[in-house]
Every structure is written in C-alpha cells, then in structure tokens.
Coordinates of C-alpha atoms in Angstrom, one line a residue:
X1 CA -14.7 -31.6 -10.6
X2 CA -11.5 -33.3 -9.4
X3 CA -11.1 -34.2 -5.8
X4 CA -7.6 -32.9 -5.9
X5 CA -7.2 -29.8 -3.7
X6 CA -4.3 -27.5 -4.3
X7 CA -3.1 -24.7 -1.9
X8 CA -1.3 -21.8 -3.7
X9 CA 0.8 -19.5 -1.5
X10 CA 0.9 -16.1 -3.2
X11 CA -1.8 -14.1 -4.9
X12 CA 0.5 -12.5 -7.5
X13 CA 0.9 -13.2 -11.2
X14 CA 2.4 -16.7 -10.8
X15 CA -0.2 -17.8 -8.2
X16 CA -3.2 -16.4 -10.0
X17 CA -2.1 -17.8 -13.3
X18 CA -1.8 -21.3 -12.0
X19 CA -5.0 -20.9 -10.0
X20 CA -6.8 -19.9 -13.2
X21 CA -5.7 -22.9 -15.2
X22 CA -6.3 -25.4 -12.4
X23 CA -9.9 -24.0 -11.9
X24 CA -10.6 -24.4 -15.6
X25 CA -9.4 -28.0 -15.3
X26 CA -11.8 -28.7 -12.4
X27 CA -9.2 -28.7 -9.7
X28 CA -10.1 -27.3 -6.3
X29 CA -8.0 -24.3 -5.4
X30 CA -7.3 -22.3 -2.3
X31 CA -5.1 -19.1 -2.6
X32 CA -3.5 -17.6 0.5
X33 CA -2.0 -14.1 0.1
X34 CA -0.1 -12.1 2.8
X35 CA -1.4 -8.7 1.6
X36 CA -4.8 -7.6 2.7
X37 CA -6.0 -7.1 -0.9
X38 CA -4.7 -7.4 -4.5
X39 CA -1.8 -5.0 -5.0
X40 CA -2.4 -2.3 -7.7
X41 CA 0.2 -0.6 -9.9
X42 CA 3.7 -1.8 -9.7
X43 CA 6.5 -2.0 -12.3
X44 CA 5.8 -2.5 -16.0
X45 CA 6.2 -6.1 -17.1
X46 CA 6.3 -7.6 -20.6
X47 CA 5.2 -10.6 -22.6
X48 CA 7.1 -12.0 -25.5
X49 CA 7.8 -15.3 -27.2
X50 CA 6.6 -18.3 -25.2
X51 CA 5.0 -16.2 -22.5
X52 CA 2.9 -14.3 -25.0
X53 CA 1.9 -17.6 -26.6
X54 CA 1.0 -19.0 -23.1
X55 CA -1.1 -15.8 -22.4
X56 CA -2.9 -16.2 -25.7
X57 CA -3.7 -19.8 -25.0
X58 CA -5.0 -18.8 -21.6
X59 CA -7.3 -16.3 -23.1
X60 CA -5.6 -13.3 -21.5
X61 CA -4.7 -11.1 -24.5
X62 CA -8.1 -9.4 -24.8
X63 CA -7.9 -8.2 -21.2
X64 CA -4.2 -7.3 -21.5
X65 CA -4.9 -5.1 -24.5
X66 CA -7.3 -3.0 -22.4
X67 CA -4.4 -2.1 -20.0
X68 CA -1.5 -2.2 -22.4
X69 CA 1.1 0.6 -22.0
X70 CA 2.0 2.7 -25.1
X71 CA 5.8 2.3 -25.1
X72 CA 8.0 3.0 -28.0
X73 CA 11.5 2.4 -26.7
X74 CA 14.3 3.6 -24.4
X75 CA 16.1 7.0 -24.5
X76 CA 19.4 7.8 -22.7
X77 CA 20.1 11.3 -21.5
X78 CA 22.9 13.2 -19.8
X79 CA 22.6 15.4 -16.7
X80 CA 21.2 18.3 -18.7
X81 CA 18.5 16.0 -20.2
X82 CA 20.2 15.9 -23.6
X83 CA 19.6 12.7 -25.4
X84 CA 22.7 10.8 -26.6
X85 CA 21.1 7.4 -27.6
X86 CA 17.8 5.6 -28.1
X87 CA 16.6 2.1 -28.9
X88 CA 13.1 1.8 -30.4
X89 CA 10.8 -1.1 -30.0
X90 CA 10.7 -1.5 -33.8
X91 CA 14.5 -1.8 -33.9
X92 CA 14.2 -5.0 -32.0
X93 CA 11.0 -6.4 -33.4
X94 CA 9.3 -6.0 -30.1
X95 CA 11.6 -8.4 -28.3
X96 CA 14.3 -6.1 -27.1
X97 CA 14.6 -4.0 -23.8
X98 CA 11.1 -2.8 -24.5
X99 CA 8.6 -5.5 -25.7
X100 CA 5.6 -5.3 -27.9
X101 CA 3.3 -6.0 -24.9
X102 CA 4.0 -4.0 -21.8
X103 CA 1.6 -3.8 -18.9
X104 CA 1.9 -2.9 -15.2
X105 CA 2.2 -5.8 -12.8
X106 CA -1.0 -4.8 -11.0
X107 CA -3.0 -4.5 -14.2
X108 CA -1.9 -7.9 -15.4
X109 CA -2.8 -9.4 -12.0
X110 CA -6.3 -7.8 -12.3
X111 CA -6.7 -9.4 -15.8
X112 CA -5.9 -12.8 -14.2
X113 CA -8.4 -12.1 -11.3
X114 CA -11.1 -11.2 -13.7
X115 CA -10.6 -14.5 -15.5
X116 CA -10.5 -16.4 -12.2
X117 CA -13.9 -14.9 -11.4
X118 CA -15.3 -16.2 -14.7
X119 CA -13.7 -19.7 -14.4
X120 CA -16.1 -21.1 -11.9
X121 CA -15.1 -23.8 -9.4
X122 CA -15.6 -21.5 -6.4
X123 CA -11.9 -20.6 -5.6
X124 CA -11.2 -19.9 -2.0
X125 CA -9.1 -16.7 -1.7
X126 CA -7.7 -15.8 1.8
X127 CA -6.1 -12.3 1.9
X128 CA -4.1 -11.2 5.0
X129 CA -3.0 -14.8 5.8
X130 CA 0.1 -16.9 5.1
X131 CA 1.6 -20.3 5.8
X132 CA 3.3 -20.8 9.1
X133 CA 4.0 -24.6 9.0
X134 CA 3.9 -27.5 6.6
X135 CA 3.7 -31.2 7.6
X136 CA 3.7 -33.8 4.9
X137 CA 2.8 -37.5 4.8
X138 CA 2.3 -40.0 2.0
X139 CA -1.3 -39.0 1.4
X140 CA -1.3 -35.2 1.7
X141 CA -0.1 -32.0 3.4
X142 CA -1.2 -30.5 6.7
X143 CA -0.8 -26.7 6.7
X144 CA -1.0 -24.3 9.6
X145 CA -1.7 -20.6 8.8
X146 CA -0.8 -17.4 10.6
X147 CA -4.5 -16.9 11.3
X148 CA -4.6 -20.2 13.3
X149 CA -6.5 -22.0 10.6
X150 CA -5.4 -25.5 9.7
X151 CA -6.1 -27.3 6.4
X152 CA -5.2 -30.4 4.5
X153 CA -4.3 -30.3 0.9
X154 CA -3.0 -32.7 -1.8
X155 CA -0.4 -30.2 -3.0
X156 CA 1.1 -26.9 -2.0
X157 CA 2.4 -24.4 -4.6
X158 CA 4.9 -21.9 -3.4
X159 CA 4.4 -18.8 -5.6
X160 CA 5.2 -16.3 -2.9
X161 CA 8.2 -14.5 -4.4
X162 CA 12.0 -14.2 -4.0
X163 CA 11.8 -14.3 -0.2
X164 CA 9.4 -17.2 -0.2
X165 CA 8.3 -18.4 3.2
X166 CA 7.0 -21.6 1.6
X167 CA 10.5 -22.4 0.2
X168 CA 12.1 -21.7 3.5
X169 CA 9.7 -24.1 5.4
X170 CA 9.8 -26.9 2.8
X171 CA 13.3 -26.6 1.3
X172 CA 15.6 -24.7 3.7
X173 CA 17.0 -21.2 4.5
X174 CA 16.9 -18.6 1.8
X175 CA 20.7 -18.2 1.6
X176 CA 21.1 -21.7 0.4
X177 CA 19.4 -20.9 -2.9
X178 CA 19.9 -17.2 -3.6
X179 CA 22.8 -15.2 -5.1
X180 CA 23.2 -11.5 -4.5
X181 CA 23.9 -9.8 -7.8
X182 CA 25.8 -6.8 -6.5
X183 CA 23.0 -4.3 -6.2
X184 CA 19.5 -3.1 -5.3
X185 CA 16.5 -1.7 -7.2
X186 CA 13.6 0.5 -6.2
X187 CA 10.3 1.4 -8.0
X188 CA 7.5 3.9 -7.2
X189 CA 4.9 6.1 -8.9
X190 CA 5.6 9.8 -9.4
X191 CA 4.0 12.7 -11.4
X192 CA 5.2 12.7 -14.9
X193 CA 7.9 15.5 -15.1
X194 CA 7.6 18.2 -17.8
X195 CA 9.7 17.4 -20.9
X196 CA 9.4 13.6 -20.7
X197 CA 8.7 12.3 -24.1
X198 CA 5.4 10.4 -24.1
X199 CA 5.8 6.6 -24.6
X200 CA 9.5 6.5 -24.0
X201 CA 11.4 5.1 -21.0
X202 CA 14.2 7.6 -20.3
X203 CA 17.3 6.8 -18.4
X204 CA 20.2 8.7 -16.8
X205 CA 23.3 6.9 -15.5
X206 CA 25.9 8.0 -13.1
X207 CA 28.8 6.1 -11.4
X208 CA 27.2 3.0 -9.7
X209 CA 23.6 4.2 -10.2
X210 CA 20.9 4.8 -12.7
X211 CA 17.5 6.6 -12.6
X212 CA 14.8 5.9 -15.2
X213 CA 11.4 7.3 -15.7
X214 CA 8.9 5.0 -17.5
X215 CA 5.5 5.7 -18.9
X216 CA 2.4 4.7 -16.9
X217 CA -1.1 3.7 -18.0
X218 CA -2.1 7.2 -16.9
X219 CA -0.1 9.9 -18.8
X220 CA -0.1 12.1 -15.7
X221 CA 2.0 9.6 -13.8
X222 CA 5.2 7.6 -14.4
X223 CA 7.2 4.9 -12.7
X224 CA 10.6 5.9 -11.2
X225 CA 13.0 3.0 -11.6
X226 CA 16.2 3.2 -9.6
X227 CA 19.2 0.7 -9.9
X228 CA 22.1 0.8 -7.4
X229 CA 25.4 -1.0 -7.6
X230 CA 26.6 -1.4 -4.1
X231 CA 27.7 -4.2 -1.7
X232 CA 25.2 -6.3 0.1
X233 CA 23.8 -4.9 3.3
X234 CA 21.3 -7.3 5.1
X235 CA 20.3 -4.5 7.5
X236 CA 18.5 -2.7 4.6
X237 CA 16.0 -5.6 4.3
X238 CA 13.3 -4.0 6.5
X239 CA 14.7 -0.5 7.2
X240 CA 12.8 1.8 4.7
X241 CA 14.6 4.9 6.1
X242 CA 18.0 3.4 5.4
X243 CA 16.9 2.3 1.9
X244 CA 15.8 5.9 1.0
X245 CA 19.0 7.3 2.5
X246 CA 21.1 5.0 0.4
X247 CA 19.2 6.2 -2.7
X248 CA 19.7 9.8 -1.8
X249 CA 23.5 9.2 -1.2
X250 CA 23.9 7.5 -4.6
X251 CA 21.6 9.7 -6.8
X252 CA 21.9 13.1 -5.0
X253 CA 24.1 14.5 -7.7
X254 CA 22.5 12.8 -10.7
X255 CA 20.9 16.0 -12.0
X256 CA 18.2 15.8 -14.8
X257 CA 14.9 14.8 -13.0
X258 CA 16.7 13.1 -10.1
X259 CA 15.8 15.9 -7.6
X260 CA 12.1 15.4 -8.5
X261 CA 12.4 11.7 -8.2
X262 CA 14.0 12.0 -4.7
X263 CA 11.4 14.5 -3.6
X264 CA 8.6 12.2 -4.6
X265 CA 10.1 9.2 -2.9
X266 CA 9.1 10.4 0.5
X267 CA 5.5 11.0 -0.5
X268 CA 4.7 8.0 -2.7
X269 CA 2.5 5.2 -1.3
X270 CA 3.9 2.4 -3.4
X271 CA 7.6 2.6 -2.6
X272 CA 9.3 -0.8 -3.3
X273 CA 13.0 -1.7 -2.6
X274 CA 14.8 -5.0 -2.8
X275 CA 18.1 -6.6 -3.6
X276 CA 18.9 -7.9 -7.1
X277 CA 18.8 -11.6 -6.4
X278 CA 19.0 -14.8 -8.4
X279 CA 17.2 -17.9 -7.2
X280 CA 18.5 -21.4 -8.2
X281 CA 17.0 -24.6 -6.9
X282 CA 18.5 -28.1 -7.1
X283 CA 14.9 -29.3 -7.5
X284 CA 11.5 -27.4 -7.8
X285 CA 9.6 -29.9 -5.7
X286 CA 10.0 -31.5 -2.3
X287 CA 7.4 -34.2 -1.8
X288 CA 4.0 -32.4 -2.2
X289 CA 5.4 -28.9 -2.2
X290 CA 6.4 -27.3 -5.5
X291 CA 7.8 -23.9 -6.4
X292 CA 6.6 -21.5 -9.1
X293 CA 7.9 -18.1 -10.4
X294 CA 10.4 -16.1 -8.4
X295 CA 10.1 -18.5 -5.5
X296 CA 11.8 -21.2 -7.6
X297 CA 13.5 -19.4 -10.4
X298 CA 14.3 -15.7 -10.3
X299 CA 16.9 -14.2 -12.5
X300 CA 16.4 -10.7 -10.9
X301 CA 14.6 -7.7 -12.5
X302 CA 17.6 -7.1 -14.7
X303 CA 16.7 -10.1 -16.9
X304 CA 13.3 -8.6 -17.7
X305 CA 11.9 -12.1 -17.8
X306 CA 10.4 -12.6 -14.4
X307 CA 6.8 -12.4 -15.6
X308 CA 7.6 -14.5 -18.6
X309 CA 8.9 -17.3 -16.4
X310 CA 5.9 -17.0 -14.1
X311 CA 3.3 -17.3 -16.9
X312 CA 5.1 -20.1 -18.7
X313 CA 5.7 -21.9 -15.5
X314 CA 2.1 -21.6 -14.4
X315 CA 0.9 -22.8 -17.8
X316 CA 3.2 -25.9 -17.6
X317 CA 2.5 -26.7 -13.9
X318 CA -1.3 -26.5 -14.3
X319 CA -1.2 -28.4 -17.5
X320 CA 0.8 -31.3 -16.0
X321 CA -1.4 -31.5 -12.9
X322 CA -4.5 -31.5 -15.0
X323 CA -3.1 -34.3 -17.1
X324 CA -2.6 -36.6 -14.2
X325 CA -4.3 -35.3 -11.1
X326 CA -4.1 -38.7 -9.5
X327 CA -0.3 -38.9 -10.1
X328 CA 1.0 -35.6 -8.7
X329 CA 4.5 -36.9 -8.3
X330 CA 4.7 -37.6 -12.0
X331 CA 3.1 -34.2 -12.8
X332 CA 5.8 -32.4 -10.8
X333 CA 8.6 -34.3 -12.5
X334 CA 7.3 -33.5 -15.9
X335 CA 6.7 -29.8 -15.0
X336 CA 10.4 -29.5 -13.9
X337 CA 11.6 -31.3 -17.0
X338 CA 9.6 -29.0 -19.3
X339 CA 10.2 -25.7 -17.7
X340 CA 14.0 -26.1 -17.0
X341 CA 15.1 -25.5 -20.7
X342 CA 13.2 -22.3 -20.8
X343 CA 14.6 -21.1 -17.5
X344 CA 18.2 -21.7 -18.5
X345 CA 17.9 -19.0 -21.2
X346 CA 15.4 -16.7 -19.4
X347 CA 17.6 -16.2 -16.4
X348 CA 20.6 -15.0 -18.3
X349 CA 21.5 -11.3 -17.7
X350 CA 21.5 -9.3 -21.0
X351 CA 24.5 -7.0 -21.7
X352 CA 26.8 -8.4 -19.0
X353 CA 24.7 -7.5 -15.9
X354 CA 25.0 -4.7 -13.5
X355 CA 28.8 -4.4 -13.7
X356 CA 28.5 -3.5 -17.4
X357 CA 25.4 -1.4 -16.9
X358 CA 26.7 0.6 -14.0
X359 CA 30.5 1.2 -13.9
X360 CA 31.9 2.7 -10.7
X361 CA 34.1 5.4 -12.1
X362 CA 33.2 8.7 -13.9
X363 CA 35.6 7.8 -16.8
X364 CA 34.1 4.4 -17.5
X365 CA 30.6 5.8 -17.1
X366 CA 31.4 8.4 -19.7
X367 CA 32.9 5.7 -21.9
X368 CA 29.7 3.7 -21.5
X369 CA 27.7 6.7 -22.8
X370 CA 30.0 6.9 -25.8
X371 CA 29.6 3.1 -26.4
X372 CA 25.8 3.4 -26.2
X373 CA 25.9 6.2 -28.8
X374 CA 27.9 4.0 -31.1
X375 CA 25.9 0.8 -30.5
X376 CA 22.6 2.6 -31.4
X377 CA 24.0 4.1 -34.6
X378 CA 22.5 2.6 -37.8
X379 CA 25.9 1.0 -38.7
X380 CA 26.1 -0.9 -35.4
X381 CA 22.5 -1.7 -34.8
X382 CA 22.6 -5.3 -36.2
X383 CA 25.3 -6.1 -33.6
X384 CA 23.4 -4.4 -30.9
X385 CA 20.3 -6.5 -31.7
X386 CA 22.4 -9.6 -31.1
X387 CA 23.6 -8.3 -27.7
X388 CA 20.2 -7.2 -26.3
X389 CA 17.7 -9.5 -27.9
X390 CA 16.9 -12.7 -26.1
X391 CA 18.4 -15.9 -27.6
X392 CA 16.2 -18.3 -29.5
X393 CA 16.6 -21.4 -27.5
X394 CA 14.1 -23.4 -29.6
X395 CA 11.7 -23.8 -26.7
X396 CA 8.3 -25.1 -27.7
X397 CA 5.3 -24.7 -25.5
X398 CA 3.4 -28.0 -25.2
X399 CA -0.3 -28.1 -25.9
X400 CA -2.5 -29.6 -23.2

C-alpha cells in the first residue's frame, strides 16, 4: 500500500475508472460525488478501438457484456415514419455511428463500481458532497468540502464533468476553456413507441432540430435524444421550464413520434439538458490538481467519444501515477504527453458538426435527406465509411 492519497472529484465513469486502477496499484483513494447516490440509466455510450482495449485490460468486458445493448444501426425516417436511409453496424465494422459495444452510462458506471468493490484498499466514497476550496503547497493539497470537512491529499483529480467546479477553482472561470458549439442536447427515458424497430436507433430531422429514439436495455423503454441548433442562451442553464419550452417550440411540428416524446418529457424522472460544449485546456494539470474526462477534454456529445476519452485517460493517468507515486509531477507530465495525441483525433466532429447535421431551412433539410439516401446506397457506402468512421491516428495504448 502506497502512502500516496488521491482525491477524485466526480463519481462518474472517468472518476470511478481512475479510482479502480489506483486502488489496484495500492494507492489510497477518496472519491467525492455531488449526487446523493450513483446515477442510474443515462444515454448509451460506446467502446471502440483504444477504449475497448483499455476496458479489456482493466477487466471490464465481462461485466459490460451483461449490460450490453443490442443495437444494429441507425435508421432515418420522415414525418410519416417512412424510412429513407439506414446505416448498419456491420457496414462500419462496429466503429461507425453505432459501435459494436454500446451500454448505458449508468450501467457502465455500475460495472466500474462492482470492480471497485472487489479491488480492496478500502476506498472512501463520499456522496452528496463536493469541493469548495483548494489550497496547494509544495508538499500537498488542503481541500475544503461543502459539508465542512477538511482533508489533505497528495493529488486532486478533477473528473467532475464539463462544468467542473474543480477546474474553476484550480484553473479559472469556465468560459476561458469552453466553446459553445451552436446548440443544445437533451436525453430522457420514455416508453418504447409502437412500430419502433427493435435494436435500431431511429432519427427524424426537421429544420434546426432532430429527435431520435434509441433502444434501452429494457425493450419496454427507450431513450429519447433531442438535438437543437440554436444560439447560446445562458439563462437556460438552470431553468428546466425554459429548457422544455425551447424543445416544444423547436420540435412541436416534427410529427412521427415527436408528440409522444414531448408528452413524456414532462413526466420523466431523468430529464437531462445541456449545451453542446467543447473543452480545451492549455495544460491538464496545475500543480497538484489534474483534469480527467470531460472536465479536461470534452468534444461534446456529437463526437460520440466522450466515454472513450474518459476510459483511455483514466487508464493512462492511473498507470503513470502507479509507475512513479513518489514523483507525481513527472507522472502528470507523462499522462498529458500520452493522452494528447488520442484527444486530438477523438475531439473531432464527424460529418461537419451540427451545421451539417441540422440545416436551418426546409429546402436544405430536404436536400440533406436526399444526400443521406444517396450516401447509404451500396454504390456510395465506401465513401460514407470514410466520412463517418473515426480516423486511425496510430495511437498505441502503453502497457503498465
């Protein structure tokens, strides 16, 4: 057991993944999470390439297989529900818009927590608490929590999401490091509508907006996924009523299953709404504070690579800390050097981003439907694969 004591801010996928690997390396770990308990459900996330390899090395695949979603691809429909294009998982060898391994965020988090429970090392999990202040010196970090508790640690890992409080305290205001990507997204659970093809994510686009219904682990439920192209409005941040009104205004005439989606929105217990935001940091560490996952490198949900970056980043950060626990500064430098090449590609927006995905006019939206029909035809599929499949950046995951 090392005498190094690491505080992790955030009990989501990134935080629990790095906690798991540090515990296995004999490092003392404390995890503080603002929520009162682990959050179930959530949007589907995927593992592919280096993130799948990292998950395999971490011994997660057996648990992931128990919760894995049965997804076959994406289908595109018009207002009457008529399909005009589809992209199957096989067409992209499991690395396209729908990956070979898809799992809900909450289920993946539970897989990590199950492994944490078996790792030993007596991890200290504190739910319903968060960091209020950080004071560093040459020998460690003094942290004050919202609960009034005070603790001293060798390192603080900020894994607390796009709106990271740890980043704000240690690095500066959020607006210095974030870029608004011209839209918002929303997710929530709904009863699976009649006529939805099992295993297929189905999408309907209208000018400046899209509504999709995605399979859930339980066939009786699905995830509604809403994407809105609209100017930034900071007042939406904590105003749930205004968020839902914006969704109604932009999808009220979308037809298909949009009325059922909007009706469910007011009853669901897991409504999530946030801006499409990119996070870019000049450095991932400031003294004895280091950032992980969306807190340090978010490409927005449109990249489909948020979980991949969290898993790969956690694997690298824990590996470097475990290699030189008595030289944390060196470990943080190596972590940033190793993860940056992967992030450069993972943060790229496929297909041109929201401006290409959601045109603002009816004519260009209709033209987009025609283009999608052409792109998914057998003749054009090789070109489509190049557009939508992630680039091979030659990234090699180190072995620790």
